[in-house]
Short mmCIF file of C-alpha atoms in Angstrom, two decimals:
data_model
loop_
_atom_site.label_atom_id
_atom_site.label_comp_id
_atom_site.label_asym_id
_atom_site.label_seq_id
_atom_site.Cartn_x
_atom_site.Cartn_y
_atom_site.Cartn_z
CA MET A 1 25.94 -5.99 -42.84
CA LYS A 2 25.42 -2.33 -42.29
CA ARG A 3 22.17 -1.12 -44.08
CA VAL A 4 21.16 -4.82 -41.56
CA LEU A 5 21.67 -3.10 -38.84
CA SER A 6 20.66 0.37 -40.17
CA SER A 7 17.45 -1.20 -41.26
CA ILE A 8 17.08 -3.18 -38.33
CA LEU A 9 17.91 0.46 -36.01
CA ILE A 10 15.07 2.69 -38.38
CA TYR A 11 12.14 0.21 -37.78
CA PHE A 12 12.92 -0.66 -34.05
CA LEU A 13 12.69 3.79 -34.07
CA LEU A 14 10.04 3.27 -35.56
CA PHE A 15 7.89 1.37 -34.20
CA GLY A 16 9.39 1.75 -30.93
CA GLY A 17 8.08 5.31 -30.24
CA THR A 18 4.83 3.90 -32.05
CA GLY A 19 4.32 2.12 -29.00
CA SER A 20 5.35 4.29 -26.82
CA ILE A 21 3.45 6.86 -28.43
CA ILE A 22 0.22 4.17 -27.73
CA CYS A 23 1.35 3.76 -24.36
CA GLY A 24 2.03 7.54 -22.90
CA TYR A 25 -1.50 8.91 -25.06
CA TYR A 26 -3.40 5.43 -22.62
CA ILE A 27 -1.64 6.50 -19.98
CA LEU A 28 -3.13 9.79 -20.50
CA SER A 29 -6.67 8.86 -21.06
CA ILE A 30 -7.26 7.03 -18.66
CA LYS A 31 -11.19 8.25 -16.71
CA GLU A 32 -11.42 9.65 -12.91
CA THR A 33 -13.89 7.60 -12.18
CA ASP A 34 -10.72 4.42 -12.90
CA LEU A 35 -8.25 5.90 -10.37
CA TYR A 36 -11.09 6.10 -7.59
CA SER A 37 -11.51 3.10 -7.90
CA GLY A 38 -8.33 1.57 -7.69
CA ILE A 39 -7.12 3.26 -4.98
CA ILE A 40 -9.96 2.62 -2.64
CA GLY A 41 -9.21 -1.14 -3.50
CA LYS A 42 -10.89 -4.31 -2.75
CA SER A 43 -12.18 -5.23 0.45
CA ASN A 44 -15.20 -6.05 2.93
CA SER A 45 -16.66 -3.79 4.80
CA TYR A 46 -15.82 0.37 4.18
CA VAL A 47 -15.43 3.05 6.44
CA VAL A 48 -16.37 6.72 4.61
CA GLU A 49 -15.00 9.34 7.29
CA THR A 50 -16.92 13.04 6.17
CA PHE A 51 -14.87 16.39 6.43
CA THR A 52 -17.94 17.22 8.72
CA GLY A 53 -17.40 14.04 11.02
CA GLU A 54 -19.55 11.40 9.71
CA ASN A 55 -17.97 7.89 9.32
CA PHE A 56 -20.43 5.18 7.13
CA PHE A 57 -20.08 2.08 7.63
CA THR A 58 -20.24 -0.33 4.13
CA GLU A 59 -20.01 -3.41 2.69
CA ASN A 60 -21.36 -2.15 -0.62
CA LEU A 61 -18.72 0.50 -2.27
CA ALA A 62 -18.95 1.91 -5.72
CA VAL A 63 -17.64 5.14 -7.68
CA LYS A 64 -20.11 7.20 -10.10
CA GLU A 65 -19.59 9.69 -12.83
CA MET A 66 -23.28 11.59 -13.06
CA ASP A 67 -23.53 14.87 -13.97
CA LYS A 68 -20.07 15.86 -14.81
CA LYS A 69 -19.19 14.73 -10.86
CA ILE A 70 -17.91 12.20 -9.09
CA TYR A 71 -20.11 10.55 -6.51
CA ILE A 72 -19.42 7.21 -4.00
CA LEU A 73 -22.23 5.18 -3.97
CA PHE A 74 -23.39 3.15 -0.97
CA ASP A 75 -26.63 1.40 0.80
CA GLY A 76 -28.53 4.04 -0.89
CA LYS A 77 -26.33 7.20 -0.56
CA LYS A 78 -24.25 9.21 -3.25
CA LEU A 79 -21.71 11.49 -1.33
CA PRO A 80 -19.21 13.86 -3.83
CA VAL A 81 -15.53 12.71 -3.99
CA SER A 82 -14.85 16.19 -2.59
CA GLU A 83 -16.53 15.77 0.30
CA VAL A 84 -15.68 12.50 1.85
CA LYS A 85 -12.27 12.68 3.43
CA SER A 86 -11.26 9.07 3.84
CA VAL A 87 -12.79 5.43 2.94
CA ASN A 88 -10.47 2.74 5.12
CA SER A 89 -8.26 5.61 6.51
CA LYS A 90 -7.02 6.61 3.14
CA ASP A 91 -7.01 9.85 2.13
CA ILE A 92 -8.24 9.59 -1.69
CA ASN A 93 -8.64 12.74 -2.68
CA GLY A 94 -4.15 12.98 -1.87
CA GLU A 95 -3.61 9.87 -3.80
CA PHE A 96 -5.69 10.82 -6.62
CA VAL A 97 -3.73 14.62 -7.21
CA LYS A 98 -0.34 12.30 -6.90
CA LYS A 99 -1.47 9.58 -9.30
CA VAL A 100 -3.15 12.24 -11.96
CA SER A 101 -0.07 13.68 -11.36
CA ARG A 102 1.93 11.10 -11.96
CA ASN A 103 0.31 9.66 -15.39
CA GLY A 104 0.53 12.73 -16.93
CA THR A 105 3.73 13.72 -15.93
CA MET A 106 4.54 9.98 -17.44
CA GLY A 107 1.75 10.02 -20.42
CA ILE A 108 3.98 12.99 -21.49
CA ILE A 109 6.83 11.80 -20.72
CA LEU A 110 6.15 8.63 -23.38
CA ALA A 111 4.51 10.86 -25.73
CA ALA A 112 7.09 12.84 -26.31
CA VAL A 113 10.14 10.40 -26.15
CA GLY A 114 7.80 8.52 -28.75
CA GLY A 115 7.02 11.14 -31.37
CA LEU A 116 11.24 12.29 -31.41
CA SER A 117 11.88 8.46 -32.23
CA VAL A 118 9.85 8.57 -34.73
CA ILE A 119 11.21 12.20 -36.38
CA ILE A 120 13.95 10.70 -35.72
CA SER A 121 14.28 7.28 -37.63
CA ILE A 122 11.84 9.58 -40.72
CA ILE A 123 15.53 11.94 -40.66
CA LEU A 124 17.50 8.95 -40.85
CA LYS A 125 15.69 6.98 -42.84
CA ASP A 126 17.27 9.30 -45.95
CA TYR A 127 21.28 9.55 -44.41
CA ILE A 128 22.05 5.28 -44.03
#
């Protein structure tokens, strides 16, 4: 019975750690355009405000990466995200920084804990 429980513990650590590493890597590999699209969300109409005080009203909005820069495309216009202050009164750049730092922290923690769990399971395999 002891052997069965120890095997279950080792396999739990091994597969749980591997799953944690995969989840951490997935969180770290989310594209910037997907993050901006998630922050902007879906709406019937959008109000895009720039730092220069211009307001644009549109019904269709897309986030694309071109020439290693991220742009917001609407009504034939192309604005870099760095020039956009808010979309629908939501500070997209501030939200982006929060989301990237949260994803980075969670991804690194998950990958580190998963790696540690796999290492512990390999070490315990020889001693149990």
